[in-house]
């Protein structure tokens, strides 16, 4: 398919996410020694952005780590729109990753990621021994870690066959991760993706982190700012609230779903962690931070009552 200019803008958001993560990592908000390798021109983000990045990172890592502990040896992770996410390497530095791990993004993004993984010793040495670059430089294949190219708007027709060819086992407990990704798809496409998970993966979980609340003043500004950069959050109006972010799973018969916004997540951080963050940088703009953080939501949902997902969530360690 011809890549239209808005696809190029969406692909570029992987760099924005990496720059924010690198800023938070360099200042000590988060522990990610790998993100530096993906950022050519580091930028120091404002304190409120660094705070937000910390909570975003903390929430997704919390779910991933719970899954790695509870589904060790049998679980799979599928990171949708993985961009330059380093989570695989964060797990890997602690030892062999006890999960089969799949990352999917547009070929334009996976090609850049594959090239960086291959030429950076600190990353390459953490790849499985059998890892090889494939797909004309757009993919990395191995038995346990796979970076694959595909368009999530054609999930069942295009992405699923690629994942299956790389060993995705729909019978295994599988955690899907979407960090600022599903919201870029039209609701029809993200619904189709979730529908596929619903019928094809009996023991599935998903953690999402996406924008919400497009209709208040801040939300309208957020949408307008992104639009000015050629970015359209196609799925935002279909799932505009916390309730909608959880309900989309419950309506499909998933066993449980819970959503909370980033402001609430930050509020619930351990007091010691909040004190540690305050020592890194003073955050004066609390009102602004809260407003921003109310426009991002985590959701965690799972299909089955039994299995690794039932004892997982944002309240668990
Ligand atoms: N999840 C990563 C993170 O948090 O660092 C990247 C987030 S970035 C905001 C959004 C990512 O979704 C980009 O890498 C983009 O290329 C990917 N993406 C958006 N729409 C996609 C689609 N239709 N197919 C594949 N990837 C897509």
mmCIF file of C-alpha atoms and ligand atoms in Angstrom:
data_model
loop_
_atom_site.group_PDB
_atom_site.id
_atom_site.type_symbol
_atom_site.label_atom_id
_atom_site.label_comp_id
_atom_site.label_asym_id
_atom_site.label_seq_id
_atom_site.Cartn_x
_atom_site.Cartn_y
_atom_site.Cartn_z
ATOM 1 C CA UNK A 1 0.000 0.000 0.000
ATOM 2 C CA UNK A 2 1.197 3.503 -0.691
ATOM 3 C CA UNK A 3 2.107 5.223 2.530
ATOM 4 C CA UNK A 4 0.207 8.476 2.813
ATOM 5 C CA UNK A 5 1.646 11.502 4.549
ATOM 6 C CA UNK A 6 -0.439 11.011 7.680
ATOM 7 C CA UNK A 7 1.070 7.529 8.076
ATOM 8 C CA UNK A 8 4.502 9.149 7.995
ATOM 9 C CA UNK A 9 3.432 11.523 10.776
ATOM 10 C CA UNK A 10 2.114 8.609 12.860
ATOM 11 C CA UNK A 11 5.364 6.709 12.346
ATOM 12 C CA UNK A 12 7.226 9.797 13.564
ATOM 13 C CA UNK A 13 5.456 9.601 16.924
ATOM 14 C CA UNK A 14 7.725 6.661 17.774
ATOM 15 C CA UNK A 15 10.576 9.176 17.902
ATOM 16 C CA UNK A 16 8.599 11.581 20.105
ATOM 17 C CA UNK A 17 7.860 8.773 22.555
ATOM 18 C CA UNK A 18 11.533 7.769 22.589
ATOM 19 C CA UNK A 19 12.718 11.362 23.145
ATOM 20 C CA UNK A 20 10.389 11.702 26.143
ATOM 21 C CA UNK A 21 11.508 8.371 27.529
ATOM 22 C CA UNK A 22 15.169 9.256 27.066
ATOM 23 C CA UNK A 23 14.634 12.558 28.871
ATOM 24 C CA UNK A 24 12.994 10.793 31.824
ATOM 25 C CA UNK A 25 15.690 8.105 31.849
ATOM 26 C CA UNK A 26 18.615 10.534 31.710
ATOM 27 C CA UNK A 27 17.250 12.554 34.619
ATOM 28 C CA UNK A 28 16.641 9.428 36.707
ATOM 29 C CA UNK A 29 12.831 9.323 36.690
ATOM 30 C CA UNK A 30 12.857 5.868 35.140
ATOM 31 C CA UNK A 31 15.436 3.127 34.842
ATOM 32 C CA UNK A 32 15.952 2.548 31.123
ATOM 33 C CA UNK A 33 19.600 2.368 30.017
ATOM 34 C CA UNK A 34 18.609 1.281 26.490
ATOM 35 C CA UNK A 35 16.436 4.100 25.180
ATOM 36 C CA UNK A 36 19.489 6.343 24.649
ATOM 37 C CA UNK A 37 20.523 4.207 21.682
ATOM 38 C CA UNK A 38 17.344 5.097 19.796
ATOM 39 C CA UNK A 39 17.537 8.864 20.231
ATOM 40 C CA UNK A 40 19.828 10.887 18.005
ATOM 41 C CA UNK A 41 18.942 14.328 19.304
ATOM 42 C CA UNK A 42 18.089 14.157 23.004
ATOM 43 C CA UNK A 43 15.884 16.891 24.428
ATOM 44 C CA UNK A 44 15.156 17.726 28.024
ATOM 45 C CA UNK A 45 11.399 17.617 28.466
ATOM 46 C CA UNK A 46 9.515 19.873 30.897
ATOM 47 C CA UNK A 47 9.081 18.518 34.456
ATOM 48 C CA UNK A 48 5.389 17.784 33.939
ATOM 49 C CA UNK A 49 6.123 15.736 30.823
ATOM 50 C CA UNK A 50 8.833 13.803 32.669
ATOM 51 C CA UNK A 51 6.348 13.071 35.481
ATOM 52 C CA UNK A 52 3.816 11.823 32.971
ATOM 53 C CA UNK A 53 6.423 9.657 31.257
ATOM 54 C CA UNK A 54 7.354 8.171 34.621
ATOM 55 C CA UNK A 55 3.764 7.122 35.398
ATOM 56 C CA UNK A 56 3.180 5.832 31.868
ATOM 57 C CA UNK A 57 6.352 3.749 32.038
ATOM 58 C CA UNK A 58 5.624 2.542 35.558
ATOM 59 C CA UNK A 59 2.104 1.392 34.666
ATOM 60 C CA UNK A 60 3.055 -0.580 31.581
ATOM 61 C CA UNK A 61 6.167 -2.102 33.197
ATOM 62 C CA UNK A 62 4.098 -3.129 36.222
ATOM 63 C CA UNK A 63 1.734 -5.183 34.050
ATOM 64 C CA UNK A 64 4.576 -6.643 31.960
ATOM 65 C CA UNK A 65 6.516 -7.725 35.029
ATOM 66 C CA UNK A 66 3.482 -9.287 36.651
ATOM 67 C CA UNK A 67 2.892 -11.245 33.464
ATOM 68 C CA UNK A 68 6.543 -12.309 33.169
ATOM 69 C CA UNK A 69 6.367 -13.638 36.747
ATOM 70 C CA UNK A 70 2.984 -15.366 36.406
ATOM 71 C CA UNK A 71 3.267 -16.748 32.876
ATOM 72 C CA UNK A 72 6.967 -17.629 32.878
ATOM 73 C CA UNK A 73 7.724 -20.421 30.445
ATOM 74 C CA UNK A 74 4.343 -20.381 28.708
ATOM 75 C CA UNK A 75 3.305 -16.762 28.075
ATOM 76 C CA UNK A 76 3.586 -14.522 25.037
ATOM 77 C CA UNK A 77 3.682 -10.753 24.681
ATOM 78 C CA UNK A 78 2.526 -8.937 21.547
ATOM 79 C CA UNK A 79 3.463 -5.265 21.535
ATOM 80 C CA UNK A 80 1.231 -3.453 19.039
ATOM 81 C CA UNK A 81 2.809 -0.356 17.488
ATOM 82 C CA UNK A 82 5.953 -1.079 19.488
ATOM 83 C CA UNK A 83 7.899 1.841 18.028
ATOM 84 C CA UNK A 84 11.248 2.142 19.783
ATOM 85 C CA UNK A 85 9.990 0.596 23.006
ATOM 86 C CA UNK A 86 12.785 -1.069 25.000
ATOM 87 C CA UNK A 87 10.694 -3.266 27.317
ATOM 88 C CA UNK A 88 12.091 -6.503 25.886
ATOM 89 C CA UNK A 89 15.628 -5.413 26.773
ATOM 90 C CA UNK A 90 14.573 -4.274 30.237
ATOM 91 C CA UNK A 91 13.307 -7.803 30.919
ATOM 92 C CA UNK A 92 16.257 -9.387 29.152
ATOM 93 C CA UNK A 93 18.938 -7.643 31.204
ATOM 94 C CA UNK A 94 17.676 -9.591 34.233
ATOM 95 C CA UNK A 95 18.141 -12.946 32.507
ATOM 96 C CA UNK A 96 16.538 -14.961 29.713
ATOM 97 C CA UNK A 97 13.054 -13.580 29.019
ATOM 98 C CA UNK A 98 10.639 -16.346 30.029
ATOM 99 C CA UNK A 99 8.117 -15.292 27.375
ATOM 100 C CA UNK A 100 7.850 -15.386 23.601
ATOM 101 C CA UNK A 101 7.957 -11.780 22.575
ATOM 102 C CA UNK A 102 6.558 -10.146 19.426
ATOM 103 C CA UNK A 103 6.751 -6.497 18.420
ATOM 104 C CA UNK A 104 4.761 -5.093 15.488
ATOM 105 C CA UNK A 105 4.969 -1.735 13.745
ATOM 106 C CA UNK A 106 5.026 -0.239 10.267
ATOM 107 C CA UNK A 107 7.992 -1.470 8.208
ATOM 108 C CA UNK A 108 9.386 2.092 8.140
ATOM 109 C CA UNK A 109 9.675 1.972 11.941
ATOM 110 C CA UNK A 110 10.767 -1.654 12.366
ATOM 111 C CA UNK A 111 13.538 -1.141 9.781
ATOM 112 C CA UNK A 112 15.025 1.666 11.872
ATOM 113 C CA UNK A 113 14.656 -0.361 15.040
ATOM 114 C CA UNK A 114 16.202 -3.471 13.488
ATOM 115 C CA UNK A 115 19.176 -1.438 12.236
ATOM 116 C CA UNK A 116 19.768 0.081 15.685
ATOM 117 C CA UNK A 117 19.464 -3.289 17.421
ATOM 118 C CA UNK A 118 21.980 -4.779 15.049
ATOM 119 C CA UNK A 119 24.631 -2.097 15.147
ATOM 120 C CA UNK A 120 24.478 -1.376 18.914
ATOM 121 C CA UNK A 121 26.568 -3.866 20.874
ATOM 122 C CA UNK A 122 24.703 -3.215 24.146
ATOM 123 C CA UNK A 123 21.443 -4.249 22.478
ATOM 124 C CA UNK A 124 22.688 -6.877 20.089
ATOM 125 C CA UNK A 125 24.325 -8.899 22.832
ATOM 126 C CA UNK A 126 20.951 -9.112 24.566
ATOM 127 C CA UNK A 127 19.204 -10.505 21.490
ATOM 128 C CA UNK A 128 18.713 -14.274 21.496
ATOM 129 C CA UNK A 129 21.647 -16.219 20.036
ATOM 130 C CA UNK A 130 19.566 -17.348 17.062
ATOM 131 C CA UNK A 131 18.423 -13.812 16.179
ATOM 132 C CA UNK A 132 18.763 -12.785 12.533
ATOM 133 C CA UNK A 133 17.728 -9.759 10.518
ATOM 134 C CA UNK A 134 15.030 -10.707 8.005
ATOM 135 C CA UNK A 135 12.447 -9.195 5.680
ATOM 136 C CA UNK A 136 15.005 -7.149 3.768
ATOM 137 C CA UNK A 137 16.172 -5.455 6.975
ATOM 138 C CA UNK A 138 12.701 -4.679 8.331
ATOM 139 C CA UNK A 139 12.422 -7.560 10.800
ATOM 140 C CA UNK A 140 14.349 -9.483 13.425
ATOM 141 C CA UNK A 141 13.495 -13.156 13.793
ATOM 142 C CA UNK A 142 14.371 -15.661 16.495
ATOM 143 C CA UNK A 143 12.617 -18.379 18.450
ATOM 144 C CA UNK A 144 11.843 -16.082 21.344
ATOM 145 C CA UNK A 145 12.015 -12.457 20.146
ATOM 146 C CA UNK A 146 10.460 -11.259 16.887
ATOM 147 C CA UNK A 147 10.225 -7.749 15.526
ATOM 148 C CA UNK A 148 7.795 -7.823 12.599
ATOM 149 C CA UNK A 149 6.472 -5.330 10.082
ATOM 150 C CA UNK A 150 2.767 -4.902 9.474
ATOM 151 C CA UNK A 151 -0.136 -2.504 9.346
ATOM 152 C CA UNK A 152 -2.461 -2.911 12.321
ATOM 153 C CA UNK A 153 -5.344 -1.694 10.142
ATOM 154 C CA UNK A 154 -5.048 -5.055 8.429
ATOM 155 C CA UNK A 155 -4.496 -7.051 11.569
ATOM 156 C CA UNK A 156 -6.228 -10.306 10.756
ATOM 157 C CA UNK A 157 -5.314 -10.362 7.058
ATOM 158 C CA UNK A 158 -1.726 -9.186 7.301
ATOM 159 C CA UNK A 159 -0.331 -9.116 10.826
ATOM 160 C CA UNK A 160 -1.791 -12.348 12.215
ATOM 161 C CA UNK A 161 -0.313 -14.531 9.431
ATOM 162 C CA UNK A 162 3.096 -12.919 10.027
ATOM 163 C CA UNK A 163 2.860 -13.531 13.772
ATOM 164 C CA UNK A 164 1.686 -17.093 13.184
ATOM 165 C CA UNK A 165 4.637 -17.709 10.866
ATOM 166 C CA UNK A 166 6.917 -16.518 13.671
ATOM 167 C CA UNK A 167 5.345 -18.935 16.146
ATOM 168 C CA UNK A 168 2.486 -17.082 17.826
ATOM 169 C CA UNK A 169 0.482 -19.729 19.665
ATOM 170 C CA UNK A 170 -3.104 -18.601 20.171
ATOM 171 C CA UNK A 171 -3.597 -21.281 22.844
ATOM 172 C CA UNK A 172 -0.949 -19.712 25.115
ATOM 173 C CA UNK A 173 -1.666 -16.940 27.637
ATOM 174 C CA UNK A 174 -0.965 -13.791 25.623
ATOM 175 C CA UNK A 175 -0.565 -10.219 26.799
ATOM 176 C CA UNK A 176 -1.177 -7.500 24.195
ATOM 177 C CA UNK A 177 0.309 -4.059 24.814
ATOM 178 C CA UNK A 178 -0.857 -0.841 23.163
ATOM 179 C CA UNK A 179 0.862 2.335 24.310
ATOM 180 C CA UNK A 180 -0.580 5.285 22.351
ATOM 181 C CA UNK A 181 -1.371 3.110 19.345
ATOM 182 C CA UNK A 182 -4.997 1.946 19.086
ATOM 183 C CA UNK A 183 -6.160 5.558 19.297
ATOM 184 C CA UNK A 184 -4.441 6.286 15.958
ATOM 185 C CA UNK A 185 -6.566 3.622 14.261
ATOM 186 C CA UNK A 186 -10.147 4.225 13.235
ATOM 187 C CA UNK A 187 -12.586 2.587 15.663
ATOM 188 C CA UNK A 188 -13.524 0.014 13.032
ATOM 189 C CA UNK A 189 -9.925 -1.133 12.746
ATOM 190 C CA UNK A 190 -9.173 -1.198 16.472
ATOM 191 C CA UNK A 191 -12.507 -2.967 17.100
ATOM 192 C CA UNK A 192 -11.615 -5.572 14.470
ATOM 193 C CA UNK A 193 -8.265 -6.133 16.184
ATOM 194 C CA UNK A 194 -9.919 -6.586 19.582
ATOM 195 C CA UNK A 195 -12.599 -8.808 18.021
ATOM 196 C CA UNK A 196 -9.868 -11.041 16.646
ATOM 197 C CA UNK A 197 -8.247 -11.350 20.074
ATOM 198 C CA UNK A 198 -11.666 -12.075 21.591
ATOM 199 C CA UNK A 199 -12.406 -15.086 19.408
ATOM 200 C CA UNK A 200 -8.899 -16.314 18.628
ATOM 201 C CA UNK A 201 -7.057 -16.098 21.959
ATOM 202 C CA UNK A 202 -9.018 -17.723 24.782
ATOM 203 C CA UNK A 203 -6.533 -16.605 27.438
ATOM 204 C CA UNK A 204 -5.698 -13.022 26.534
ATOM 205 C CA UNK A 205 -4.921 -9.876 28.451
ATOM 206 C CA UNK A 206 -4.358 -6.359 27.226
ATOM 207 C CA UNK A 207 -2.830 -3.240 28.679
ATOM 208 C CA UNK A 208 -3.609 -0.010 26.863
ATOM 209 C CA UNK A 209 -2.511 3.552 27.434
ATOM 210 C CA UNK A 210 -4.318 6.013 25.207
ATOM 211 C CA UNK A 211 -5.642 9.553 25.094
ATOM 212 C CA UNK A 212 -9.181 10.250 26.380
ATOM 213 C CA UNK A 213 -11.568 13.181 26.981
ATOM 214 C CA UNK A 214 -11.363 14.986 23.618
ATOM 215 C CA UNK A 215 -14.379 17.181 24.319
ATOM 216 C CA UNK A 216 -13.381 19.474 27.175
ATOM 217 C CA UNK A 217 -11.216 22.529 26.560
ATOM 218 C CA UNK A 218 -7.929 20.778 27.195
ATOM 219 C CA UNK A 219 -8.998 17.821 25.060
ATOM 220 C CA UNK A 220 -9.951 20.083 22.173
ATOM 221 C CA UNK A 221 -6.553 21.773 22.422
ATOM 222 C CA UNK A 222 -4.777 18.403 22.513
ATOM 223 C CA UNK A 223 -6.615 17.290 19.359
ATOM 224 C CA UNK A 224 -5.931 20.609 17.595
ATOM 225 C CA UNK A 225 -2.211 20.531 18.480
ATOM 226 C CA UNK A 226 -1.843 17.030 17.101
ATOM 227 C CA UNK A 227 -3.857 17.901 13.998
ATOM 228 C CA UNK A 228 -1.505 20.798 13.335
ATOM 229 C CA UNK A 229 1.283 18.195 13.167
ATOM 230 C CA UNK A 230 -0.687 16.030 10.738
ATOM 231 C CA UNK A 231 -1.768 13.597 13.460
ATOM 232 C CA UNK A 232 -5.351 12.465 13.754
ATOM 233 C CA UNK A 233 -6.532 10.414 16.744
ATOM 234 C CA UNK A 234 -9.077 8.543 14.652
ATOM 235 C CA UNK A 235 -10.283 6.330 17.489
ATOM 236 C CA UNK A 236 -10.615 8.976 20.190
ATOM 237 C CA UNK A 237 -14.253 9.946 19.750
ATOM 238 C CA UNK A 238 -15.474 6.336 19.735
ATOM 239 C CA UNK A 239 -13.897 5.684 23.168
ATOM 240 C CA UNK A 240 -13.704 9.124 24.773
ATOM 241 C CA UNK A 241 -14.024 8.299 28.485
ATOM 242 C CA UNK A 242 -12.571 6.033 31.154
ATOM 243 C CA UNK A 243 -15.812 4.112 31.221
ATOM 244 C CA UNK A 244 -15.703 3.579 27.438
ATOM 245 C CA UNK A 245 -12.044 2.469 27.601
ATOM 246 C CA UNK A 246 -13.054 -0.433 29.880
ATOM 247 C CA UNK A 247 -16.505 -1.080 28.414
ATOM 248 C CA UNK A 248 -15.176 -1.903 24.960
ATOM 249 C CA UNK A 249 -13.758 -5.115 26.432
ATOM 250 C CA UNK A 250 -16.644 -5.965 28.752
ATOM 251 C CA UNK A 251 -19.128 -5.562 25.890
ATOM 252 C CA UNK A 252 -17.218 -8.249 24.020
ATOM 253 C CA UNK A 253 -17.593 -10.638 26.929
ATOM 254 C CA UNK A 254 -14.129 -10.228 28.455
ATOM 255 C CA UNK A 255 -14.010 -11.382 32.051
ATOM 256 C CA UNK A 256 -12.749 -8.131 33.598
ATOM 257 C CA UNK A 257 -11.641 -4.653 32.568
ATOM 258 C CA UNK A 258 -10.556 -1.626 34.520
ATOM 259 C CA UNK A 259 -9.458 1.811 33.418
ATOM 260 C CA UNK A 260 -7.851 4.633 35.352
ATOM 261 C CA UNK A 261 -6.413 7.909 34.234
ATOM 262 C CA UNK A 262 -2.807 8.913 34.625
ATOM 263 C CA UNK A 263 -3.678 11.491 37.300
ATOM 264 C CA UNK A 264 -5.145 8.741 39.486
ATOM 265 C CA UNK A 265 -2.216 6.433 38.755
ATOM 266 C CA UNK A 266 0.237 9.147 39.793
ATOM 267 C CA UNK A 267 -1.811 9.856 42.900
ATOM 268 C CA UNK A 268 -1.489 6.186 43.909
ATOM 269 C CA UNK A 269 2.285 5.984 43.576
ATOM 270 C CA UNK A 270 3.983 5.052 46.817
ATOM 271 C CA UNK A 271 4.804 8.183 48.881
ATOM 272 C CA UNK A 272 8.528 7.230 48.794
ATOM 273 C CA UNK A 273 8.427 7.150 45.010
ATOM 274 C CA UNK A 274 6.690 10.514 44.805
ATOM 275 C CA UNK A 275 9.258 11.958 47.212
ATOM 276 C CA UNK A 276 12.047 10.556 45.039
ATOM 277 C CA UNK A 277 10.546 12.198 41.940
ATOM 278 C CA UNK A 278 10.263 15.546 43.743
ATOM 279 C CA UNK A 279 13.970 15.430 44.452
ATOM 280 C CA UNK A 280 14.786 15.057 40.771
ATOM 281 C CA UNK A 281 12.925 18.186 39.694
ATOM 282 C CA UNK A 282 10.501 20.539 41.325
ATOM 283 C CA UNK A 283 7.095 20.389 39.727
ATOM 284 C CA UNK A 284 5.261 23.662 40.247
ATOM 285 C CA UNK A 285 2.540 23.254 37.671
ATOM 286 C CA UNK A 286 0.371 20.763 39.554
ATOM 287 C CA UNK A 287 -2.868 21.996 38.034
ATOM 288 C CA UNK A 288 -1.441 21.713 34.551
ATOM 289 C CA UNK A 289 -0.035 18.268 35.299
ATOM 290 C CA UNK A 290 -3.377 17.013 36.610
ATOM 291 C CA UNK A 291 -5.203 18.392 33.595
ATOM 292 C CA UNK A 292 -2.754 16.736 31.212
ATOM 293 C CA UNK A 293 -2.776 13.465 33.126
ATOM 294 C CA UNK A 294 -6.581 13.324 33.117
ATOM 295 C CA UNK A 295 -6.397 13.044 29.334
ATOM 296 C CA UNK A 296 -4.458 9.794 29.279
ATOM 297 C CA UNK A 297 -5.882 6.491 30.453
ATOM 298 C CA UNK A 298 -4.587 3.053 31.252
ATOM 299 C CA UNK A 299 -6.849 0.078 30.804
ATOM 300 C CA UNK A 300 -6.173 -3.511 31.747
ATOM 301 C CA UNK A 301 -8.556 -6.246 30.638
ATOM 302 C CA UNK A 302 -8.507 -10.006 30.330
ATOM 303 C CA UNK A 303 -10.708 -12.602 28.732
ATOM 304 C CA UNK A 304 -10.622 -15.544 31.136
ATOM 305 C CA UNK A 305 -11.415 -15.997 34.817
ATOM 306 C CA UNK A 306 -8.575 -18.455 35.354
ATOM 307 C CA UNK A 307 -4.943 -18.033 34.362
ATOM 308 C CA UNK A 308 -2.147 -15.541 34.927
ATOM 309 C CA UNK A 309 -4.232 -12.425 34.311
ATOM 310 C CA UNK A 310 -6.699 -12.782 37.144
ATOM 311 C CA UNK A 311 -4.210 -11.771 39.824
ATOM 312 C CA UNK A 312 -2.791 -8.890 37.766
ATOM 313 C CA UNK A 313 -3.611 -5.199 37.707
ATOM 314 C CA UNK A 314 -2.476 -1.679 38.479
ATOM 315 C CA UNK A 315 -2.997 -2.215 42.219
ATOM 316 C CA UNK A 316 -0.808 -5.293 42.342
ATOM 317 C CA UNK A 317 2.965 -5.282 42.540
HETATM 318 N N1 LIG B 1 4.260 2.084 21.762
HETATM 319 C C1 LIG B 1 5.481 2.825 21.513
HETATM 320 C C2 LIG B 1 5.895 3.603 22.723
HETATM 321 O O1 LIG B 1 5.051 3.798 23.617
HETATM 322 O O2 LIG B 1 7.044 4.031 22.794
HETATM 323 C C3 LIG B 1 5.308 3.782 20.322
HETATM 324 C C4 LIG B 1 4.209 4.778 20.495
HETATM 325 S S1 LIG B 1 4.040 5.874 19.110
HETATM 326 C C5 LIG B 1 3.120 7.150 19.880
HETATM 327 C C6 LIG B 1 2.791 5.059 18.101
HETATM 328 C C7 LIG B 1 3.332 3.882 17.324
HETATM 329 O O3 LIG B 1 2.255 3.165 16.717
HETATM 330 C C8 LIG B 1 4.262 4.312 16.177
HETATM 331 O O4 LIG B 1 5.457 3.597 16.254
HETATM 332 C C9 LIG B 1 3.447 3.996 14.939
HETATM 333 O O5 LIG B 1 4.231 3.694 13.809
HETATM 334 C C10 LIG B 1 2.610 2.813 15.419
HETATM 335 N N2 LIG B 1 1.394 2.650 14.620
HETATM 336 C C11 LIG B 1 0.346 3.496 14.530
HETATM 337 N N3 LIG B 1 -0.553 3.042 13.631
HETATM 338 C C12 LIG B 1 -0.070 1.854 13.177
HETATM 339 C C13 LIG B 1 -0.527 0.901 12.236
HETATM 340 N N4 LIG B 1 -1.658 1.092 11.570
HETATM 341 N N5 LIG B 1 0.228 -0.191 11.994
HETATM 342 C C14 LIG B 1 1.406 -0.385 12.659
HETATM 343 N N6 LIG B 1 1.893 0.485 13.563
HETATM 344 C C15 LIG B 1 1.169 1.596 13.819
#
